[in-house]
Amino acid sequence: MDHLPLKTIYFYNKNCNLRCRHCWIEPGFNEETQGELTFPEVRELIAQGKELGLQGVKLLGGEPLLLPYIREFIDLLIAERLKIMIETNGTLVDDDIAARLAGTDPFVSISLDGSNEQIHSLLRGNPGSFHEAVAGIENLVRRNIRPQVIFCLHAGNKDDLEKTLALAKDLGASSIKINFISDMGRAQGMEGERLSVREFIESYRSFCDKSYESFRVMFDIPPAFQSVASLARKENLRICGIKNIIGVLSNGDLSICGIGNIDKGLLLGNVRTHSLEDVWKNDATIRLIRAGLPEKLGGICRRCMFKKTCMGRCIAHTYHSTGSLLDGDQFCGEAYRLGLFPETRLV
């Protein structure tokens, strides 16, 4: 057997109820759902996935909770004893959703980009979305689910990070993950607001060794830049699962992750015309990833001592920027050009 088990399906909804300025997926805003997968088709997808070793499903968007059959989908995943992961803006996390998830040990991430409505709305736009996201966190915590807060760092909220961190901790979140905003999708219109590679590294260094008791502060930064103490705690250690995941768009299109939403060159077929097994075992792009990572990574990744863990960080972004999956991570490449890449992490 020359294929690995398919551990996780990333299932993307094309629609969203917010119009976030930094979203790399570029979802529609409450568009028609004609042509989208039906729930019976989703049920068949899960059955095919289990034949390939499926262990969990990550629901993303757009906004995954806008799926017309989201409650049935959650119930199906519970019945099939699959790990449930949800990445949501939090505005639709009502008590019913929280109650369905209670006791299933889900991993839920909720976006919170500021400690108040004004700062949060710099990215999210929609009035009231801050208070709705906070209410979503509270609904989960009341059901003994401690979500992770996702904070997308930019010029307009970088001075508010400490306050947002404190708010997330007070609300009962388990952790906060600080993301770097890449120049993909709508974020291309944020020139001058997105932090540079240098600025993001500096922000990480100002927080990396602070202690927040049981609350975890995680930066989405390659392991090559992390402090020895941080690496020892494994709090920020990114283990890329690209070899064991497949992305499914809500119309049935298959891709390596969500990149198929914006780069049609990475569409691998559609579940209505291709069996999941055939794509997973035989698709040329998946076989390229399987054979090429991490040994054939280019750029500075080729010399990095963490390449077997990091796997090139985000090969979807690399493809979007260079047209090649294996050219090497652009963040790390820019850091190296600026003299910011730690020489001690190169081999």
mmCIF file of N, CA, C and O in Angstrom, residues 265-341:
data_model
loop_
_atom_site.group_PDB
_atom_site.id
_atom_site.type_symbol
_atom_site.label_atom_id
_atom_site.label_comp_id
_atom_site.label_asym_id
_atom_site.label_seq_id
_atom_site.Cartn_x
_atom_site.Cartn_y
_atom_site.Cartn_z
ATOM 1 N N GLY A 265 -6.855 25.280 -9.979
ATOM 2 C CA GLY A 265 -5.837 24.335 -10.406
ATOM 3 C C GLY A 265 -5.591 23.234 -9.403
ATOM 4 O O GLY A 265 -4.942 22.236 -9.727
ATOM 5 N N LEU A 266 -6.082 23.401 -8.178
ATOM 6 C CA LEU A 266 -5.916 22.374 -7.153
ATOM 7 C C LEU A 266 -7.223 21.652 -6.843
ATOM 8 O O LEU A 266 -7.368 21.054 -5.789
ATOM 9 N N LEU A 267 -8.175 21.699 -7.768
ATOM 10 C CA LEU A 267 -9.359 20.856 -7.647
ATOM 11 C C LEU A 267 -9.017 19.455 -8.160
ATOM 12 O O LEU A 267 -8.385 19.304 -9.211
ATOM 13 N N LEU A 268 -9.437 18.451 -7.423
ATOM 14 C CA LEU A 268 -9.036 17.071 -7.713
ATOM 15 C C LEU A 268 -10.180 16.219 -8.242
ATOM 16 O O LEU A 268 -10.005 15.019 -8.447
ATOM 17 N N GLY A 269 -11.330 16.837 -8.451
ATOM 18 C CA GLY A 269 -12.509 16.085 -8.865
ATOM 19 C C GLY A 269 -13.686 16.473 -8.004
ATOM 20 O O GLY A 269 -13.627 17.440 -7.231
ATOM 21 N N ASN A 270 -14.772 15.721 -8.099
ATOM 22 C CA ASN A 270 -15.978 15.998 -7.338
ATOM 23 C C ASN A 270 -16.554 14.679 -6.850
ATOM 24 O O ASN A 270 -16.527 13.678 -7.591
ATOM 25 N N VAL A 271 -17.067 14.655 -5.641
ATOM 26 C CA VAL A 271 -17.547 13.402 -5.057
ATOM 27 C C VAL A 271 -18.741 12.837 -5.817
ATOM 28 O O VAL A 271 -19.072 11.656 -5.658
ATOM 29 N N ARG A 272 -19.383 13.662 -6.640
ATOM 30 C CA ARG A 272 -20.505 13.154 -7.433
ATOM 31 C C ARG A 272 -20.034 12.377 -8.664
ATOM 32 O O ARG A 272 -20.799 11.613 -9.244
ATOM 33 N N THR A 273 -18.796 12.594 -9.061
ATOM 34 C CA THR A 273 -18.274 11.931 -10.263
ATOM 35 C C THR A 273 -17.027 11.088 -9.995
ATOM 36 O O THR A 273 -16.598 10.334 -10.872
ATOM 37 N N HIS A 274 -16.435 11.246 -8.807
ATOM 38 C CA HIS A 274 -15.225 10.510 -8.445
ATOM 39 C C HIS A 274 -15.432 9.857 -7.081
ATOM 40 O O HIS A 274 -15.966 10.491 -6.168
ATOM 41 N N SER A 275 -14.991 8.634 -6.940
ATOM 42 C CA SER A 275 -15.032 8.028 -5.614
ATOM 43 C C SER A 275 -13.916 8.624 -4.764
ATOM 44 O O SER A 275 -12.827 8.926 -5.278
ATOM 45 N N LEU A 276 -14.188 8.812 -3.487
ATOM 46 C CA LEU A 276 -13.178 9.354 -2.586
ATOM 47 C C LEU A 276 -11.957 8.444 -2.558
ATOM 48 O O LEU A 276 -10.812 8.911 -2.526
ATOM 49 N N GLU A 277 -12.172 7.146 -2.606
ATOM 50 C CA GLU A 277 -11.067 6.190 -2.581
ATOM 51 C C GLU A 277 -10.153 6.362 -3.786
ATOM 52 O O GLU A 277 -8.922 6.363 -3.647
ATOM 53 N N ASP A 278 -10.740 6.524 -4.957
ATOM 54 C CA ASP A 278 -9.925 6.661 -6.165
ATOM 55 C C ASP A 278 -9.076 7.920 -6.119
ATOM 56 O O ASP A 278 -7.883 7.895 -6.455
ATOM 57 N N VAL A 279 -9.682 9.039 -5.691
ATOM 58 C CA VAL A 279 -8.925 10.292 -5.599
ATOM 59 C C VAL A 279 -7.814 10.152 -4.565
ATOM 60 O O VAL A 279 -6.663 10.536 -4.816
ATOM 61 N N TRP A 280 -8.142 9.616 -3.405
ATOM 62 C CA TRP A 280 -7.162 9.515 -2.321
ATOM 63 C C TRP A 280 -5.979 8.619 -2.687
ATOM 64 O O TRP A 280 -4.832 8.906 -2.345
ATOM 65 N N LYS A 281 -6.245 7.557 -3.426
ATOM 66 C CA LYS A 281 -5.174 6.609 -3.745
ATOM 67 C C LYS A 281 -4.421 6.954 -5.029
ATOM 68 O O LYS A 281 -3.238 6.655 -5.151
ATOM 69 N N ASN A 282 -5.099 7.634 -5.961
ATOM 70 C CA ASN A 282 -4.511 7.741 -7.297
ATOM 71 C C ASN A 282 -4.306 9.152 -7.830
ATOM 72 O O ASN A 282 -3.627 9.304 -8.856
ATOM 73 N N ASP A 283 -4.859 10.169 -7.211
ATOM 74 C CA ASP A 283 -4.728 11.514 -7.757
ATOM 75 C C ASP A 283 -3.259 11.945 -7.803
ATOM 76 O O ASP A 283 -2.502 11.754 -6.850
ATOM 77 N N ALA A 284 -2.875 12.570 -8.907
ATOM 78 C CA ALA A 284 -1.471 12.939 -9.127
ATOM 79 C C ALA A 284 -0.984 13.977 -8.124
ATOM 80 O O ALA A 284 0.170 13.920 -7.661
ATOM 81 N N THR A 285 -1.837 14.941 -7.758
ATOM 82 C CA THR A 285 -1.422 15.980 -6.809
ATOM 83 C C THR A 285 -1.204 15.386 -5.428
ATOM 84 O O THR A 285 -0.214 15.702 -4.753
ATOM 85 N N ILE A 286 -2.115 14.520 -5.005
ATOM 86 C CA ILE A 286 -1.955 13.881 -3.697
ATOM 87 C C ILE A 286 -0.722 12.990 -3.680
ATOM 88 O O ILE A 286 0.030 12.956 -2.693
ATOM 89 N N ARG A 287 -0.471 12.300 -4.759
ATOM 90 C CA ARG A 287 0.724 11.450 -4.827
ATOM 91 C C ARG A 287 1.992 12.294 -4.828
ATOM 92 O O ARG A 287 3.014 11.901 -4.262
ATOM 93 N N LEU A 288 1.940 13.484 -5.454
ATOM 94 C CA LEU A 288 3.087 14.403 -5.422
ATOM 95 C C LEU A 288 3.375 14.844 -3.996
ATOM 96 O O LEU A 288 4.546 14.865 -3.564
ATOM 97 N N ILE A 289 2.343 15.192 -3.250
ATOM 98 C CA ILE A 289 2.512 15.605 -1.854
ATOM 99 C C ILE A 289 3.079 14.458 -1.032
ATOM 100 O O ILE A 289 4.016 14.630 -0.235
ATOM 101 N N ARG A 290 2.536 13.286 -1.258
ATOM 102 C CA ARG A 290 2.950 12.096 -0.501
ATOM 103 C C ARG A 290 4.422 11.787 -0.736
ATOM 104 O O ARG A 290 5.164 11.451 0.195
ATOM 105 N N ALA A 291 4.854 11.940 -1.976
ATOM 106 C CA ALA A 291 6.241 11.601 -2.324
ATOM 107 C C ALA A 291 7.207 12.748 -2.057
ATOM 108 O O ALA A 291 8.398 12.520 -1.801
ATOM 109 N N GLY A 292 6.692 13.978 -2.103
ATOM 110 C CA GLY A 292 7.592 15.129 -2.041
ATOM 111 C C GLY A 292 7.839 15.715 -0.681
ATOM 112 O O GLY A 292 8.869 16.381 -0.465
ATOM 113 N N LEU A 293 6.923 15.496 0.270
ATOM 114 C CA LEU A 293 7.088 16.099 1.602
ATOM 115 C C LEU A 293 7.706 15.122 2.583
ATOM 116 O O LEU A 293 7.252 13.975 2.683
ATOM 117 N N PRO A 294 8.695 15.604 3.354
ATOM 118 C CA PRO A 294 9.325 16.924 3.276
ATOM 119 C C PRO A 294 10.597 16.950 2.432
ATOM 120 O O PRO A 294 11.216 17.983 2.272
ATOM 121 N N GLU A 295 10.997 15.774 1.901
ATOM 122 C CA GLU A 295 12.317 15.636 1.296
ATOM 123 C C GLU A 295 12.562 16.574 0.121
ATOM 124 O O GLU A 295 13.684 17.049 -0.085
ATOM 125 N N LYS A 296 11.536 16.886 -0.654
ATOM 126 C CA LYS A 296 11.735 17.662 -1.876
ATOM 127 C C LYS A 296 11.332 19.120 -1.729
ATOM 128 O O LYS A 296 11.207 19.841 -2.727
ATOM 129 N N LEU A 297 11.127 19.570 -0.495
ATOM 130 C CA LEU A 297 10.833 20.982 -0.270
ATOM 131 C C LEU A 297 11.992 21.854 -0.729
ATOM 132 O O LEU A 297 13.160 21.514 -0.528
ATOM 133 N N GLY A 298 11.664 22.984 -1.333
ATOM 134 C CA GLY A 298 12.687 23.914 -1.776
ATOM 135 C C GLY A 298 12.834 25.081 -0.828
ATOM 136 O O GLY A 298 12.339 25.067 0.302
ATOM 137 N N GLY A 299 13.512 26.116 -1.300
ATOM 138 C CA GLY A 299 13.711 27.301 -0.481
ATOM 139 C C GLY A 299 14.454 27.003 0.802
ATOM 140 O O GLY A 299 15.204 26.032 0.909
ATOM 141 N N ILE A 300 14.226 27.837 1.796
ATOM 142 C CA ILE A 300 14.901 27.656 3.082
ATOM 143 C C ILE A 300 14.394 26.414 3.805
ATOM 144 O O ILE A 300 15.082 25.859 4.673
ATOM 145 N N CYS A 301 13.198 25.934 3.431
ATOM 146 C CA CYS A 301 12.660 24.718 4.059
ATOM 147 C C CYS A 301 13.601 23.535 3.860
ATOM 148 O O CYS A 301 13.696 22.650 4.720
ATOM 149 N N ARG A 302 14.290 23.519 2.743
ATOM 150 C CA ARG A 302 15.194 22.403 2.450
ATOM 151 C C ARG A 302 16.247 22.226 3.537
ATOM 152 O O ARG A 302 16.658 21.111 3.856
ATOM 153 N N ARG A 303 16.676 23.348 4.148
ATOM 154 C CA ARG A 303 17.763 23.299 5.133
ATOM 155 C C ARG A 303 17.268 23.319 6.574
ATOM 156 O O ARG A 303 18.064 23.197 7.500
ATOM 157 N N CYS A 304 15.959 23.474 6.786
ATOM 158 C CA CYS A 304 15.432 23.657 8.143
ATOM 159 C C CYS A 304 15.379 22.341 8.913
ATOM 160 O O CYS A 304 14.909 21.319 8.400
ATOM 161 N N MET A 305 15.809 22.370 10.159
ATOM 162 C CA MET A 305 15.828 21.165 10.974
ATOM 163 C C MET A 305 14.428 20.711 11.380
ATOM 164 O O MET A 305 14.245 19.589 11.854
ATOM 165 N N PHE A 306 13.409 21.566 11.174
ATOM 166 C CA PHE A 306 12.048 21.223 11.569
ATOM 167 C C PHE A 306 11.176 20.804 10.383
ATOM 168 O O PHE A 306 9.956 20.667 10.537
ATOM 169 N N LYS A 307 11.771 20.588 9.219
ATOM 170 C CA LYS A 307 10.938 20.364 8.036
ATOM 171 C C LYS A 307 10.086 19.100 8.138
ATOM 172 O O LYS A 307 8.992 19.040 7.570
ATOM 173 N N LYS A 308 10.530 18.105 8.897
ATOM 174 C CA LYS A 308 9.747 16.872 9.021
ATOM 175 C C LYS A 308 8.524 17.071 9.908
ATOM 176 O O LYS A 308 7.577 16.279 9.836
ATOM 177 N N THR A 309 8.551 18.089 10.723
ATOM 178 C CA THR A 309 7.398 18.421 11.553
ATOM 179 C C THR A 309 6.521 19.449 10.866
ATOM 180 O O THR A 309 5.302 19.300 10.771
ATOM 181 N N CYS A 310 7.145 20.489 10.355
ATOM 182 C CA CYS A 310 6.431 21.627 9.800
ATOM 183 C C CYS A 310 5.859 21.334 8.413
ATOM 184 O O CYS A 310 4.813 21.859 8.027
ATOM 185 N N MET A 311 6.542 20.490 7.643
ATOM 186 C CA MET A 311 6.102 20.105 6.303
ATOM 187 C C MET A 311 5.893 21.299 5.367
ATOM 188 O O MET A 311 5.003 21.302 4.516
ATOM 189 N N GLY A 312 6.722 22.327 5.530
ATOM 190 C CA GLY A 312 6.584 23.482 4.657
ATOM 191 C C GLY A 312 5.499 24.446 5.078
ATOM 192 O O GLY A 312 5.084 25.307 4.304
ATOM 193 N N ARG A 313 5.020 24.291 6.295
ATOM 194 C CA ARG A 313 4.043 25.175 6.941
ATOM 195 C C ARG A 313 2.693 25.193 6.234
ATOM 196 O O ARG A 313 1.747 24.634 6.720
ATOM 197 N N CYS A 314 2.569 25.861 5.115
ATOM 198 C CA CYS A 314 1.307 25.898 4.377
ATOM 199 C C CYS A 314 1.607 25.806 2.890
ATOM 200 O O CYS A 314 1.870 26.817 2.235
ATOM 201 N N ILE A 315 1.568 24.587 2.358
ATOM 202 C CA ILE A 315 1.913 24.420 0.953
ATOM 203 C C ILE A 315 0.818 24.984 0.051
ATOM 204 O O ILE A 315 1.071 25.280 -1.123
ATOM 205 N N ALA A 316 -0.400 25.156 0.584
ATOM 206 C CA ALA A 316 -1.461 25.788 -0.203
ATOM 207 C C ALA A 316 -1.111 27.249 -0.481
ATOM 208 O O ALA A 316 -1.278 27.744 -1.601
ATOM 209 N N HIS A 317 -0.613 27.951 0.542
ATOM 210 C CA HIS A 317 -0.199 29.331 0.347
ATOM 211 C C HIS A 317 1.004 29.401 -0.593
ATOM 212 O O HIS A 317 1.105 30.301 -1.432
ATOM 213 N N THR A 318 1.909 28.441 -0.444
ATOM 214 C CA THR A 318 3.064 28.390 -1.342
ATOM 215 C C THR A 318 2.607 28.252 -2.793
ATOM 216 O O THR A 318 3.103 28.942 -3.691
ATOM 217 N N TYR A 319 1.649 27.376 -3.021
ATOM 218 C CA TYR A 319 1.120 27.194 -4.378
ATOM 219 C C TYR A 319 0.464 28.478 -4.887
ATOM 220 O O TYR A 319 0.662 28.875 -6.040
ATOM 221 N N HIS A 320 -0.298 29.118 -4.028
ATOM 222 C CA HIS A 320 -0.986 30.347 -4.410
ATOM 223 C C HIS A 320 0.017 31.438 -4.796
ATOM 224 O O HIS A 320 -0.240 32.243 -5.699
ATOM 225 N N SER A 321 1.164 31.451 -4.118
ATOM 226 C CA SER A 321 2.166 32.493 -4.354
ATOM 227 C C SER A 321 3.113 32.169 -5.500
ATOM 228 O O SER A 321 3.580 33.067 -6.211
ATOM 229 N N THR A 322 3.420 30.875 -5.683
ATOM 230 C CA THR A 322 4.474 30.492 -6.624
ATOM 231 C C THR A 322 4.017 29.572 -7.744
ATOM 232 O O THR A 322 4.756 29.398 -8.722
ATOM 233 N N GLY A 323 2.853 28.951 -7.591
ATOM 234 C CA GLY A 323 2.410 27.983 -8.586
ATOM 235 C C GLY A 323 2.989 26.600 -8.378
ATOM 236 O O GLY A 323 2.760 25.688 -9.176
ATOM 237 N N SER A 324 3.733 26.416 -7.270
ATOM 238 C CA SER A 324 4.315 25.114 -6.949
ATOM 239 C C SER A 324 4.038 24.787 -5.490
ATOM 240 O O SER A 324 4.143 25.649 -4.615
ATOM 241 N N LEU A 325 3.690 23.534 -5.214
ATOM 242 C CA LEU A 325 3.413 23.127 -3.841
ATOM 243 C C LEU A 325 4.673 23.013 -2.995
ATOM 244 O O LEU A 325 4.617 23.145 -1.776
ATOM 245 N N LEU A 326 5.814 22.776 -3.625
ATOM 246 C CA LEU A 326 7.024 22.412 -2.890
ATOM 247 C C LEU A 326 8.108 23.476 -2.906
ATOM 248 O O LEU A 326 9.252 23.208 -2.546
ATOM 249 N N ASP A 327 7.780 24.707 -3.276
ATOM 250 C CA ASP A 327 8.792 25.754 -3.401
ATOM 251 C C ASP A 327 9.342 26.256 -2.069
ATOM 252 O O ASP A 327 10.325 26.998 -2.052
ATOM 253 N N GLY A 328 8.707 25.912 -0.977
ATOM 254 C CA GLY A 328 9.178 26.375 0.329
ATOM 255 C C GLY A 328 8.323 27.512 0.857
ATOM 256 O O GLY A 328 7.774 28.318 0.099
ATOM 257 N N ASP A 329 8.204 27.577 2.167
ATOM 258 C CA ASP A 329 7.308 28.535 2.807
ATOM 259 C C ASP A 329 7.734 29.977 2.554
ATOM 260 O O ASP A 329 8.913 30.328 2.693
ATOM 261 N N GLN A 330 6.775 30.816 2.203
ATOM 262 C CA GLN A 330 7.067 32.207 1.869
ATOM 263 C C GLN A 330 7.406 33.040 3.105
ATOM 264 O O GLN A 330 8.240 33.947 3.047
ATOM 265 N N PHE A 331 6.759 32.768 4.238
ATOM 266 C CA PHE A 331 7.070 33.481 5.482
ATOM 267 C C PHE A 331 8.533 33.244 5.854
ATOM 268 O O PHE A 331 9.289 34.189 6.126
ATOM 269 N N CYS A 332 8.933 31.981 5.850
ATOM 270 C CA CYS A 332 10.310 31.645 6.230
ATOM 271 C C CYS A 332 11.311 32.167 5.216
ATOM 272 O O CYS A 332 12.412 32.614 5.573
ATOM 273 N N GLY A 333 10.931 32.119 3.944
ATOM 274 C CA GLY A 333 11.818 32.643 2.917
ATOM 275 C C GLY A 333 12.058 34.134 3.071
ATOM 276 O O GLY A 333 13.190 34.611 2.947
ATOM 277 N N GLU A 334 10.996 34.887 3.376
ATOM 278 C CA GLU A 334 11.143 36.324 3.596
ATOM 279 C C GLU A 334 11.977 36.599 4.842
ATOM 280 O O GLU A 334 12.834 37.496 4.845
ATOM 281 N N ALA A 335 11.740 35.826 5.895
ATOM 282 C CA ALA A 335 12.534 36.007 7.122
ATOM 283 C C ALA A 335 14.016 35.756 6.852
ATOM 284 O O ALA A 335 14.884 36.486 7.358
ATOM 285 N N TYR A 336 14.317 34.753 6.048
ATOM 286 C CA TYR A 336 15.715 34.465 5.716
ATOM 287 C C TYR A 336 16.330 35.616 4.934
ATOM 288 O O TYR A 336 17.468 36.037 5.201
ATOM 289 N N ARG A 337 15.593 36.163 3.994
ATOM 290 C CA ARG A 337 16.104 37.285 3.194
ATOM 291 C C ARG A 337 16.367 38.517 4.064
ATOM 292 O O ARG A 337 17.273 39.307 3.786
ATOM 293 N N LEU A 338 15.590 38.651 5.138
ATOM 294 C CA LEU A 338 15.756 39.784 6.047
ATOM 295 C C LEU A 338 16.801 39.531 7.130
ATOM 296 O O LEU A 338 17.062 40.396 7.963
ATOM 297 N N GLY A 339 17.380 38.350 7.141
ATOM 298 C CA GLY A 339 18.360 38.004 8.168
ATOM 299 C C GLY A 339 17.735 37.652 9.499
ATOM 300 O O GLY A 339 18.410 37.696 10.546
ATOM 301 N N LEU A 340 16.453 37.260 9.492
ATOM 302 C CA LEU A 340 15.730 36.970 10.729
ATOM 303 C C LEU A 340 15.590 35.479 11.012
ATOM 304 O O LEU A 340 15.117 35.102 12.077
ATOM 305 N N PHE A 341 15.975 34.648 10.071
ATOM 306 C CA PHE A 341 15.839 33.197 10.275
ATOM 307 C C PHE A 341 17.000 32.715 11.145
ATOM 308 O O PHE A 341 18.172 32.952 10.816
#
